[in-house]
Amino acid sequence: MASSSKPLLLIISVALLFFSLLISPSQSANCSSQTFSNNKLYTHCNDLPTLNSYLHYTYDSAQSTLSVAFIAPPPKSTGWIAWAINPTGNGMLGAQSLIAFRNSTGEMTVKTYNITTYAIQESRVWFTVNESTAEYSGGVMRLFATLVLPEKGKTSVNHVWQVGASVTNGVPDKHDFQPANLNAKGTLDLLSGETNSAGPSSDSRTKRKNIHGILNGVSWGLMFPIGIIIARYLRTFPSADPVWFYLHAFCQVSAYVIGVVGWGTGLKLGSESKGIQYSGHRNIGIALFSVASLQIFALFLRPQKDHKFRFYWNIYHHGLGYTIAVLGVVNVFKGLAILSPAKKWKSAYIILLIVLGAIALLLEGITWVVILRRKSRKSTKPYDGFTDGQGRQQLSS
Ligand SMILES: *[C@@H]1O[C@H](CO)[C@@H](O)[C@H](O)[C@H]1NC(C)=O
Ligand SMILES: *[C@@H]1O[C@H](CO)[C@@H](O)[C@H](O)[C@H]1NC(C)=O
Ligand SMILES: *[C@@H]1O[C@H](CO)[C@@H](O)[C@H](O)[C@H]1NC(C)=O
Ligand SMILES: *[C@@H]1O[C@H](CO)[C@@H](O)[C@H](O)[C@H]1NC(C)=O
C-alpha cells in the first residue's frame, strides 16, 4: 500500500501544473494601426497593459493642452469606460475622471468626476475640459477630449483607466475587482509618449498574488488533506508501519513550511492593499496559521504509544488536523474568489478535491474490510473500535 503515495504525488504535480498556468498574462495589439472616423491624428499612442484599452494623445506643453482618445471595450454595451489623471495619487482615489456612457436618451455622453468614494458624483475636475465626445461601435467605446491642465510645464502624470458593465439612473456603477481592473493605472510621460505601469503595485503584484495562491492552494488546500489520508489509511496495513508515519510527517511538515511562506506573502499583500480588505480570507488565514502551529507543537509533545495520555493527544492531534483541512479548503475557495482566475482553475481544484474524496472513500472501505476480517480472525479478543489486537490505533477519530 506504500505505493499509493505515487498517485498522491501525481495529484500534487498535476495541481502545481494547473496553478502555474495561472501566470500567463499577455495581450498583443497595436494602437499605431488604429484610425478614427473624424480623421484625428495624435502624436503618441500606447497599448495600455490591461483591459484591452488604448490611449492616443497629443500634448502641447506651451498651452498645457492635452488631446486624448481613449479606446476600450466595456463589458456590456450599456456599460462605461473611463480615463483619468490623478494629480494627487496613483490609484482611483483622487482620480480626475472622464467617463463615457450612454445617457437616458441612448446617446453617448462624457461627464467628469472627481473621485473621492465609490459613490461617484458628477463634478468639476482638476483640468478644464474644452471639448469632449464619445462614440460606440463594434463593441468598443471611444472617448475624445481636449483638456487644459492647470499646471504649466507638466511632463508626467499618473493616469488611471477603467471599464464597467452598467449605468444606473445616469450614474456609472462599480467596476469589477479583477486584477486587470485593479492594475489599470500607470504613469504617462506626456512628451516622450512612454507609459509605465505603476511600479511594483501593478503587474508584479498580480504575479505575487498568483504565487500566493499557488503556495497556499498546494499546501493548505491539497498537501494537508493528502497527509491526513496517508495517516488515516496507510497505517491499517502492518507492512506500511513506519513508512506511513514518515510519509505523513514529511507531507505535513513540508505543507506547513510552504504554507507559512504562502501565509507570509498573504500578509504582505494584505498590508499593501489599502483600499480593499478581504477580512474573511485574512482571518481564516490567521486562524489556519495558528492551528497549524499548534499542530507542529503536537509533534514534539507526542507521548509514547502506550502512554495513558496518548488517547487525549490523539483527540487533540486529529481535531486540529481536520480543522486545518476544512479551514484550508474553505480559504482556498475564498482566495480563488478574490483572485478570480479563469473558471477552469476553480473547476480544476474542485475536481482534485473530488478525486481525493473518492480515494479517501475507497480507502475507508478497504480499511473497514481489513479491520473486520482481522476482528473475525481474532474473535477471542473483542474489538473496541479503537485499537486492534496489537494496540495499533485504528480509525480513532
Ligand atoms: C505595429 O504595427 C506597425 C505597422 O503595422 C509595425 O511596424 C509594428 O512592428 C507593430 N508593433 C507591434 C508591437 O506589433
Ligand atoms: C444625452 O447626451 C447627448 C450628447 O451628449 C445630449 O445632447 C443629450 O441632451 C443628452 N440627453 C439627456 C437626457 O441628458
Ligand atoms: C475633489 O474632491 C476632494 C474631496 O472632496 C477635494 O478636496 C478636491 O479639492 C476636489 N478637487 C477638485 C478639482 O474639485
Ligand atoms: C477650446 O476649444 C476652442 C475650439 O475648439 C478653441 O478655439 C480654444 O482655443 C480652446 N481653448 C483652449 C484654452 O485651448
Coordinates of C-alpha atoms and ligand atoms in Angstrom, one line a residue:
M1 CA 0.0 0.0 0.0
A2 CA 3.0 2.3 0.4
S3 CA 2.9 2.6 -3.4
S4 CA -0.3 4.6 -3.1
S5 CA 1.9 7.6 -2.4
K6 CA 2.5 7.5 -6.2
P7 CA -1.0 8.7 -7.2
L8 CA -0.8 11.3 -4.4
L9 CA 2.5 12.6 -5.8
L10 CA 0.9 12.7 -9.3
I11 CA -2.0 14.7 -7.9
I12 CA 0.3 17.2 -6.4
S13 CA 2.3 17.7 -9.6
V14 CA -0.8 18.0 -11.7
A15 CA -2.1 20.6 -9.2
L16 CA 1.2 22.5 -9.4
L17 CA 0.9 22.5 -13.2
F18 CA -2.7 23.7 -13.1
F19 CA -1.9 26.5 -10.7
S20 CA 1.3 27.6 -12.5
L21 CA -0.7 28.1 -15.7
L22 CA -2.4 30.9 -13.9
I23 CA 0.6 33.1 -14.5
S24 CA 0.1 33.8 -18.2
P25 CA -0.8 37.4 -18.9
S26 CA -0.3 38.6 -22.5
Q27 CA -2.1 40.6 -25.0
S28 CA -0.9 41.5 -28.5
A29 CA -2.4 44.6 -30.1
N30 CA -1.2 47.6 -31.9
C31 CA -2.5 51.1 -31.4
S32 CA -0.5 52.5 -34.3
S33 CA -2.7 50.8 -36.8
Q34 CA -5.9 52.5 -35.3
T35 CA -7.5 55.3 -37.1
F36 CA -10.5 57.5 -36.2
S37 CA -13.6 58.3 -38.2
N38 CA -13.1 62.0 -37.6
N39 CA -9.5 61.6 -39.0
K40 CA -8.0 63.0 -35.9
L41 CA -4.3 62.3 -35.5
Y42 CA -2.3 62.1 -32.3
T43 CA 1.4 62.3 -31.7
H44 CA 1.6 59.3 -29.3
C45 CA -0.3 56.1 -28.8
N46 CA 0.0 53.4 -26.3
D47 CA -1.3 49.9 -25.9
L48 CA -2.3 50.0 -22.3
P49 CA -1.3 47.0 -20.3
T50 CA -4.8 45.9 -19.1
L51 CA -8.4 45.9 -20.2
N52 CA -7.6 45.8 -23.9
S53 CA -7.5 49.6 -24.0
Y54 CA -5.5 52.2 -25.9
L55 CA -4.6 55.8 -25.3
H56 CA -3.8 58.2 -28.1
Y57 CA -2.7 61.7 -27.2
T58 CA -1.1 64.9 -28.2
Y59 CA 0.4 67.3 -25.7
D60 CA 1.1 71.0 -26.2
S61 CA 3.3 71.9 -23.3
A62 CA 3.2 75.7 -24.1
Q63 CA -0.6 75.8 -23.9
S64 CA -0.8 72.9 -21.4
T65 CA -3.5 71.3 -23.6
L66 CA -3.8 67.6 -23.8
S67 CA -5.9 65.9 -26.5
V68 CA -6.7 62.4 -25.8
A69 CA -8.6 59.5 -27.4
F70 CA -9.2 56.6 -25.0
I71 CA -10.4 53.4 -26.5
A72 CA -11.7 50.4 -24.6
P73 CA -14.4 47.7 -24.9
P74 CA -16.9 48.0 -22.0
P75 CA -18.1 44.6 -20.6
K76 CA -21.5 45.4 -22.0
S77 CA -22.9 47.9 -24.5
T78 CA -24.8 49.5 -21.6
G79 CA -21.5 50.0 -19.7
W80 CA -19.0 52.7 -19.4
I81 CA -15.3 53.5 -20.0
A82 CA -13.2 56.0 -18.1
W83 CA -9.9 57.6 -18.3
A84 CA -8.5 59.8 -15.6
I85 CA -5.5 61.8 -14.4
N86 CA -4.7 61.5 -10.8
P87 CA -2.7 64.6 -9.7
T88 CA -2.5 63.6 -6.1
G89 CA -2.0 59.8 -6.1
N90 CA -1.6 56.8 -8.3
G91 CA -4.9 54.9 -7.9
M92 CA -8.6 55.5 -8.2
L93 CA -9.0 57.8 -5.1
G94 CA -8.3 61.4 -6.3
A95 CA -8.7 60.5 -9.9
Q96 CA -10.0 63.3 -12.1
S97 CA -12.0 61.3 -14.5
L98 CA -13.7 61.5 -17.8
I99 CA -16.4 58.8 -18.1
A100 CA -18.2 57.9 -21.3
F101 CA -21.5 56.1 -21.4
R102 CA -25.0 56.2 -22.9
N103 CA -27.3 58.7 -21.3
S104 CA -31.0 58.2 -20.9
T105 CA -31.7 59.1 -24.5
G106 CA -29.3 56.5 -25.6
E107 CA -26.7 58.9 -26.9
M108 CA -23.0 58.6 -25.9
T109 CA -22.0 61.3 -23.5
V110 CA -18.9 62.3 -21.5
K111 CA -19.0 63.5 -17.9
T112 CA -16.4 64.5 -15.4
Y113 CA -16.0 63.1 -11.9
N114 CA -13.7 64.0 -9.0
I115 CA -13.5 60.5 -7.5
T116 CA -13.4 60.5 -3.7
T117 CA -15.5 57.5 -2.9
Y118 CA -17.2 54.6 -4.8
A119 CA -20.4 56.6 -4.7
I120 CA -19.3 58.9 -7.6
Q121 CA -20.9 62.2 -8.4
E122 CA -20.6 64.3 -11.5
S123 CA -18.4 67.2 -10.5
R124 CA -15.8 69.7 -11.6
V125 CA -12.3 68.3 -12.0
W126 CA -8.7 69.4 -11.8
F127 CA -8.4 70.2 -15.5
T128 CA -10.7 72.2 -17.8
V129 CA -12.5 70.2 -20.4
N130 CA -12.5 72.2 -23.6
E131 CA -14.2 69.6 -25.7
S132 CA -15.4 66.1 -25.2
T133 CA -17.3 63.5 -27.3
A134 CA -17.7 59.7 -27.3
E135 CA -18.9 57.1 -29.7
Y136 CA -19.7 53.4 -29.6
S137 CA -19.3 50.9 -32.4
G138 CA -18.3 47.3 -32.8
G139 CA -18.3 46.7 -29.0
V140 CA -15.8 49.4 -28.5
M141 CA -16.2 52.8 -26.9
R142 CA -14.1 55.8 -27.9
L143 CA -13.7 58.8 -25.7
F144 CA -12.3 62.0 -27.2
A145 CA -11.4 65.0 -25.1
T146 CA -9.3 68.1 -25.2
L147 CA -8.1 69.2 -21.7
V148 CA -6.4 72.2 -20.4
L149 CA -4.1 71.2 -17.5
P150 CA -4.0 73.8 -14.7
E151 CA -0.2 73.4 -14.1
K152 CA 2.0 74.6 -16.9
G153 CA 5.1 72.6 -17.9
K154 CA 3.9 69.3 -16.5
T155 CA 5.7 66.5 -18.3
S156 CA 4.4 63.4 -16.5
V157 CA 1.1 62.5 -15.0
N158 CA -0.3 59.4 -13.2
H159 CA -3.2 58.1 -15.2
V160 CA -5.9 55.5 -14.4
W161 CA -8.4 53.8 -16.8
Q162 CA -11.3 51.6 -16.2
V163 CA -14.4 49.9 -17.7
G164 CA -17.7 49.0 -16.1
A165 CA -20.7 46.9 -17.1
S166 CA -23.6 49.1 -16.2
V167 CA -25.0 52.6 -15.6
T168 CA -27.9 53.2 -13.2
N169 CA -30.0 56.4 -13.4
G170 CA -27.2 58.2 -15.2
V171 CA -24.6 57.1 -12.7
P172 CA -21.9 54.6 -13.7
D173 CA -21.9 51.6 -11.4
K174 CA -18.9 50.0 -9.7
H175 CA -16.4 48.2 -11.9
D176 CA -15.2 44.6 -11.3
F177 CA -12.3 43.9 -9.0
Q178 CA -10.3 41.6 -11.3
P179 CA -6.6 42.1 -11.4
A180 CA -6.9 43.7 -14.8
N181 CA -9.2 46.3 -13.3
L182 CA -7.1 46.9 -10.2
N183 CA -3.9 47.2 -12.3
A184 CA -5.3 49.7 -14.8
K185 CA -3.0 52.5 -13.8
G186 CA 0.4 53.9 -14.6
T187 CA 2.4 57.0 -15.4
L188 CA 2.3 58.8 -18.7
D189 CA 5.2 60.8 -20.0
L190 CA 3.4 63.5 -21.8
L191 CA 6.4 64.5 -24.0
S192 CA 8.1 61.2 -24.9
G193 CA 4.8 59.2 -25.1
E194 CA 6.1 56.5 -22.8
T195 CA 3.8 54.8 -20.3
N196 CA 4.8 52.8 -17.3
S197 CA 2.9 50.6 -15.1
A198 CA 2.6 51.9 -11.6
G199 CA 5.7 50.3 -10.3
P200 CA 5.6 47.2 -8.1
S201 CA 1.9 47.8 -7.3
S202 CA 0.8 46.6 -10.8
D203 CA 1.9 43.6 -12.8
S204 CA 4.3 42.2 -10.3
R205 CA 1.5 42.4 -7.7
T206 CA -0.7 40.2 -9.8
K207 CA 2.3 37.8 -10.2
R208 CA 2.8 37.8 -6.4
K209 CA -0.9 37.2 -5.9
N210 CA -0.7 34.2 -8.2
I211 CA 2.4 32.9 -6.3
H212 CA 0.5 33.4 -3.0
G213 CA -2.4 31.4 -4.5
I214 CA -0.2 28.6 -5.7
L215 CA 1.7 28.2 -2.4
N216 CA -1.4 28.2 -0.3
G217 CA -3.5 26.2 -2.7
V218 CA -0.9 23.4 -2.8
S219 CA -0.1 23.4 0.9
W220 CA -3.3 24.1 2.8
G221 CA -5.6 23.1 0.1
L222 CA -4.0 19.8 -1.1
M223 CA -1.0 18.6 0.9
F224 CA -2.6 18.8 4.3
P225 CA -5.6 16.7 3.2
I226 CA -3.3 14.3 1.4
G227 CA -1.2 13.9 4.6
I228 CA -4.4 13.2 6.6
I229 CA -5.4 10.5 4.0
I230 CA -1.9 8.9 4.3
A231 CA -2.1 8.8 8.1
R232 CA -5.6 7.6 8.3
Y233 CA -5.5 4.8 5.8
L234 CA -1.9 3.6 5.3
R235 CA -1.3 2.5 8.9
T236 CA -4.1 -0.1 8.6
F237 CA -1.5 -2.1 6.8
P238 CA 1.2 -3.5 9.1
S239 CA 3.6 -3.6 6.2
A240 CA 3.4 0.2 5.9
D241 CA 4.0 0.7 9.6
P242 CA 6.9 3.0 10.0
V243 CA 6.6 4.2 6.4
W244 CA 3.2 5.8 6.7
F245 CA 4.4 7.8 9.7
Y246 CA 7.4 9.3 7.9
L247 CA 5.3 10.0 4.8
H248 CA 2.7 11.7 6.9
A249 CA 5.2 13.7 8.9
F250 CA 7.1 14.7 5.8
C251 CA 4.0 15.7 3.9
Q252 CA 2.6 17.8 6.8
V253 CA 5.8 19.4 7.8
S254 CA 6.6 20.4 4.1
A255 CA 3.0 21.6 3.8
Y256 CA 3.5 23.7 6.9
V257 CA 6.7 25.2 5.6
I258 CA 5.2 26.0 2.2
G259 CA 2.0 27.2 3.9
V260 CA 3.9 29.6 6.2
V261 CA 5.7 31.1 3.3
G262 CA 2.4 31.5 1.5
W263 CA 0.8 32.9 4.6
G264 CA 3.7 35.5 4.8
T265 CA 3.1 36.5 1.1
G266 CA -0.6 36.9 2.0
L267 CA 0.1 39.2 5.0
K268 CA 2.4 41.3 2.8
L269 CA -0.3 41.6 0.1
G270 CA -2.9 42.4 2.7
S271 CA -0.7 45.2 4.2
E272 CA -0.2 46.7 0.8
S273 CA -3.9 46.6 -0.1
K274 CA -5.1 49.9 1.4
G275 CA -8.4 50.3 -0.4
I276 CA -9.9 46.8 -0.3
Q277 CA -9.9 44.4 2.7
Y278 CA -10.7 40.8 2.4
S279 CA -11.2 40.3 6.1
G280 CA -12.8 36.8 5.9
H281 CA -9.9 35.4 3.9
R282 CA -7.4 37.1 6.1
N283 CA -9.0 36.0 9.4
I284 CA -9.2 32.4 8.3
G285 CA -5.6 32.6 7.1
I286 CA -4.5 33.8 10.5
A287 CA -6.6 31.1 12.3
L288 CA -5.1 28.4 9.9
F289 CA -1.6 29.5 10.8
S290 CA -2.3 29.4 14.5
V291 CA -3.9 26.0 14.4
A292 CA -1.2 24.6 12.2
S293 CA 1.5 25.9 14.5
L294 CA -0.3 24.2 17.5
Q295 CA -0.2 21.1 15.4
I296 CA 3.6 21.3 15.0
F297 CA 3.8 21.5 18.8
A298 CA 1.8 18.3 18.9
L299 CA 4.5 16.6 17.0
F300 CA 7.0 17.4 19.8
L301 CA 4.6 16.6 22.6
R302 CA 3.7 13.2 21.3
P303 CA 3.5 10.7 24.2
Q304 CA 4.6 7.1 23.7
K305 CA 2.1 4.8 22.0
D306 CA 1.1 3.1 25.3
H307 CA 1.2 6.2 27.4
K308 CA -2.1 6.9 29.2
F309 CA -2.2 10.5 27.7
R310 CA -1.8 9.2 24.2
F311 CA -5.6 8.9 23.9
Y312 CA -6.1 12.6 24.6
W313 CA -3.1 13.5 22.4
N314 CA -4.8 11.7 19.6
I315 CA -8.1 13.6 20.0
Y316 CA -6.1 16.9 20.1
H317 CA -4.0 16.0 17.1
H318 CA -6.9 14.7 15.0
G319 CA -9.1 17.5 15.9
L320 CA -6.6 20.1 14.9
G321 CA -5.8 18.1 11.7
Y322 CA -9.4 18.1 10.5
T323 CA -9.8 21.7 11.4
I324 CA -6.8 22.6 9.3
A325 CA -8.1 20.6 6.3
V326 CA -11.6 22.2 6.5
L327 CA -10.3 25.8 7.0
G328 CA -7.6 25.3 4.3
V329 CA -10.1 24.2 1.7
V330 CA -12.6 27.0 2.6
N331 CA -9.8 29.6 2.4
V332 CA -8.6 28.3 -1.0
F333 CA -12.1 28.9 -2.3
K334 CA -12.2 32.3 -0.7
G335 CA -8.8 33.1 -2.3
L336 CA -10.0 31.8 -5.7
A337 CA -13.0 34.2 -5.4
I338 CA -10.6 37.1 -4.8
L339 CA -8.1 36.2 -7.4
S340 CA -10.8 35.2 -9.8
P341 CA -8.7 33.4 -12.3
A342 CA -10.5 31.8 -15.3
K343 CA -13.3 29.4 -14.2
K344 CA -11.3 26.4 -15.1
W345 CA -8.9 26.8 -12.2
K346 CA -11.7 26.6 -9.7
S347 CA -13.1 23.6 -11.6
A348 CA -9.7 22.0 -11.5
Y349 CA -9.4 22.4 -7.8
I350 CA -12.9 21.0 -7.3
I351 CA -12.0 18.0 -9.4
L352 CA -8.9 17.4 -7.4
L353 CA -10.9 17.5 -4.2
I354 CA -13.4 15.1 -5.6
V355 CA -10.6 12.7 -6.6
L356 CA -9.1 13.0 -3.2
G357 CA -12.5 12.4 -1.7
A358 CA -13.0 9.3 -3.8
I359 CA -9.6 8.0 -2.9
A360 CA -10.4 8.5 0.8
L361 CA -13.8 6.8 0.4
L362 CA -12.3 3.8 -1.3
L363 CA -9.5 3.5 1.3
E364 CA -12.1 3.9 4.1
G365 CA -14.0 0.9 2.6
I366 CA -10.8 -1.1 2.3
T367 CA -9.8 -0.2 5.9
W368 CA -13.1 -1.5 7.3
V369 CA -12.9 -4.7 5.3
V370 CA -9.4 -5.3 6.7
I371 CA -10.4 -4.5 10.2
L372 CA -13.5 -6.6 10.2
R373 CA -11.5 -9.5 8.8
R374 CA -8.8 -9.1 11.4
K375 CA -11.5 -8.9 14.1
S376 CA -13.2 -12.1 13.0
R377 CA -9.9 -13.9 12.9
K378 CA -9.1 -12.8 16.4
S379 CA -12.7 -13.1 17.6
T380 CA -11.4 -14.2 21.1
K381 CA -10.3 -10.6 21.6
P382 CA -13.2 -8.1 21.5
Y383 CA -12.6 -5.2 19.1
D384 CA -13.4 -1.9 20.8
G385 CA -13.4 0.1 17.7
F386 CA -10.4 2.0 18.8
T387 CA -7.4 -0.4 18.8
D388 CA -6.7 -3.7 17.1
G389 CA -5.1 -6.7 18.7
Q390 CA -1.7 -5.1 18.7
G391 CA -2.8 -1.8 20.3
R392 CA -2.3 0.0 17.0
Q393 CA -4.6 3.0 16.6
Q394 CA -7.4 2.4 14.1
L395 CA -9.8 4.9 12.8
S396 CA -9.6 6.6 16.1
S397 CA -11.4 9.8 15.1
Ligands
LIG1 C1 2.6 47.8 -35.0 O1 2.3 48.0 -36.4 C2 3.3 48.6 -37.2 C3 2.8 48.8 -38.6 O2 1.8 47.9 -38.9 C4 4.6 47.6 -37.1 O3 5.6 48.2 -37.9 C5 5.0 47.4 -35.7 O4 6.0 46.5 -35.6 C6 3.8 46.9 -34.8 N1 4.2 46.9 -33.5 C7 3.9 45.8 -32.7 C8 4.4 45.9 -31.3 O5 3.3 44.9 -33.1
LIG2 C1 -27.6 62.8 -23.9 O1 -26.3 63.1 -24.5 C2 -26.4 64.0 -25.6 C3 -25.0 64.1 -26.2 O2 -24.1 64.5 -25.1 C4 -27.1 65.3 -25.3 O3 -27.2 66.1 -26.5 C5 -28.5 65.0 -24.7 O4 -29.1 66.2 -24.3 C6 -28.4 64.0 -23.6 N1 -29.7 63.7 -23.1 C7 -30.0 63.8 -21.8 C8 -31.4 63.4 -21.4 O5 -29.2 64.1 -20.9
LIG3 C1 -12.1 66.7 -5.3 O1 -12.7 66.3 -4.0 C2 -11.8 66.5 -2.9 C3 -12.5 65.9 -1.7 O2 -13.8 66.4 -1.6 C4 -11.4 67.9 -2.8 O3 -10.5 68.1 -1.7 C5 -10.7 68.4 -4.1 O4 -10.4 69.8 -4.0 C6 -11.6 68.1 -5.3 N1 -10.9 68.5 -6.5 C7 -11.4 69.4 -7.4 C8 -10.6 69.6 -8.6 O5 -12.5 69.9 -7.3
LIG4 C1 -11.0 75.5 -26.7 O1 -11.5 75.0 -27.9 C2 -11.8 76.0 -28.9 C3 -12.5 75.4 -30.1 O2 -12.1 74.1 -30.2 C4 -10.5 76.8 -29.2 O3 -10.8 77.9 -30.1 C5 -9.9 77.3 -27.9 O4 -8.7 78.0 -28.2 C6 -9.7 76.2 -26.9 N1 -9.3 76.7 -25.7 C7 -8.1 76.4 -25.2 C8 -7.7 77.0 -23.9 O5 -7.3 75.6 -25.7

